[in-house]
Amino acid sequence: MIERADSQAIAAALAALPGWALSGDGLAIEREWRFRDFPEAFAFMTRVALLAEKADHHPEWSNVWNRVAIRLTTHDAGGISERDFALARAIGD
């Protein structure tokens, strides 16, 4: 089973992940991006989809025209794990 991160690990990881924040329920990390238009947002989602598939760790996300919102949580851990931080780092800015 994947180990759930504690509050200290979450705080330390978020300090190193600009733009990412703890979700309101404390079970995920979240971030939103805004792009010039829909094709640019879709290209970003395609890049993230390939990263997620390679990591076998898939985001909860939504897209509305030029906005993409991503929520990362590890369901097997019942909250946030290192897998979420690793994917957030891979996604980058």
GROMACS .gro file of C-alpha atoms in nm:
model
   93
    1MET     CA    1   0.000   0.000   0.000
    2ILE     CA    2   0.113   0.354  -0.077
    3GLU     CA    3   0.191   0.565   0.228
    4ARG     CA    4  -0.006   0.885   0.285
    5ALA     CA    5   0.208   1.196   0.339
    6ASP     CA    6   0.194   1.368   0.677
    7SER     CA    7   0.131   1.741   0.720
    8GLN     CA    8   0.502   1.825   0.750
    9ALA     CA    9   0.587   1.642   0.428
   10ILE     CA   10   0.298   1.813   0.251
   11ALA     CA   11   0.406   2.159   0.369
   12ALA     CA   12   0.766   2.097   0.265
   13ALA     CA   13   0.668   1.966  -0.078
   14LEU     CA   14   0.425   2.251  -0.145
   15ALA     CA   15   0.694   2.504  -0.055
   16ALA     CA   16   0.895   2.364  -0.346
   17LEU     CA   17   0.598   2.352  -0.588
   18PRO     CA   18   0.506   2.708  -0.688
   19GLY     CA   19   0.140   2.752  -0.773
   20TRP     CA   20   0.024   2.431  -0.607
   21ALA     CA   21  -0.197   2.449  -0.297
   22LEU     CA   22  -0.358   2.213  -0.051
   23SER     CA   23  -0.722   2.144  -0.136
   24GLY     CA   24  -0.996   2.256   0.098
   25ASP     CA   25  -1.054   1.901   0.217
   26GLY     CA   26  -0.680   1.846   0.277
   27LEU     CA   27  -0.680   1.530   0.064
   28ALA     CA   28  -0.522   1.667  -0.254
   29ILE     CA   29  -0.300   1.930  -0.407
   30GLU     CA   30  -0.448   2.159  -0.671
   31ARG     CA   31  -0.345   2.409  -0.930
   32GLU     CA   32  -0.505   2.602  -1.215
   33TRP     CA   33  -0.347   2.726  -1.537
   34ARG     CA   34  -0.472   2.983  -1.788
   35PHE     CA   35  -0.362   2.973  -2.149
   36ARG     CA   36  -0.402   3.198  -2.450
   37ASP     CA   37  -0.675   2.979  -2.603
   38PHE     CA   38  -0.828   2.633  -2.615
   39PRO     CA   39  -0.566   2.472  -2.843
   40GLU     CA   40  -0.289   2.582  -2.606
   41ALA     CA   41  -0.480   2.443  -2.305
   42PHE     CA   42  -0.547   2.118  -2.491
   43ALA     CA   43  -0.178   2.083  -2.585
   44PHE     CA   44  -0.089   2.121  -2.217
   45MET     CA   45  -0.343   1.855  -2.122
   46THR     CA   46  -0.200   1.621  -2.384
   47ARG     CA   47   0.150   1.665  -2.242
   48VAL     CA   48   0.023   1.601  -1.888
   49ALA     CA   49  -0.174   1.296  -2.004
   50LEU     CA   50   0.145   1.139  -2.139
   51LEU     CA   51   0.331   1.211  -1.815
   52ALA     CA   52   0.045   1.070  -1.608
   53GLU     CA   53   0.022   0.754  -1.816
   54LYS     CA   54   0.397   0.697  -1.787
   55ALA     CA   55   0.374   0.742  -1.408
   56ASP     CA   56   0.054   0.532  -1.387
   57HIS     CA   57  -0.090   0.812  -1.176
   58HIS     CA   58  -0.382   0.998  -1.329
   59PRO     CA   59  -0.510   1.342  -1.227
   60GLU     CA   60  -0.858   1.461  -1.160
   61TRP     CA   61  -0.891   1.757  -1.393
   62SER     CA   62  -1.119   1.987  -1.581
   63ASN     CA   63  -1.089   2.216  -1.880
   64VAL     CA   64  -1.301   2.515  -1.976
   65TRP     CA   65  -1.178   2.689  -2.289
   66ASN     CA   66  -0.839   2.833  -2.184
   67ARG     CA   67  -0.835   2.707  -1.823
   68VAL     CA   68  -0.711   2.376  -1.690
   69ALA     CA   69  -0.755   2.277  -1.325
   70ILE     CA   70  -0.570   1.976  -1.187
   71ARG     CA   71  -0.627   1.797  -0.857
   72LEU     CA   72  -0.377   1.532  -0.751
   73THR     CA   73  -0.457   1.276  -0.484
   74THR     CA   74  -0.366   0.913  -0.428
   75HIS     CA   75  -0.686   0.717  -0.378
   76ASP     CA   76  -0.497   0.406  -0.258
   77ALA     CA   77  -0.343   0.615   0.021
   78GLY     CA   78  -0.662   0.799   0.110
   79GLY     CA   79  -0.498   1.135   0.045
   80ILE     CA   80  -0.173   1.288  -0.071
   81SER     CA   81   0.137   1.077  -0.135
   82GLU     CA   82   0.479   1.117  -0.293
   83ARG     CA   83   0.320   1.010  -0.623
   84ASP     CA   84   0.124   1.336  -0.628
   85PHE     CA   85   0.433   1.547  -0.563
   86ALA     CA   86   0.630   1.357  -0.828
   87LEU     CA   87   0.362   1.419  -1.091
   88ALA     CA   88   0.332   1.785  -0.990
   89ARG     CA   89   0.709   1.824  -1.031
   90ALA     CA   90   0.695   1.652  -1.371
   91ILE     CA   91   0.414   1.883  -1.485
   92GLY     CA   92   0.623   2.185  -1.389
   93ASP     CA   93   0.516   2.539  -1.468
   0.00000   0.00000   0.00000
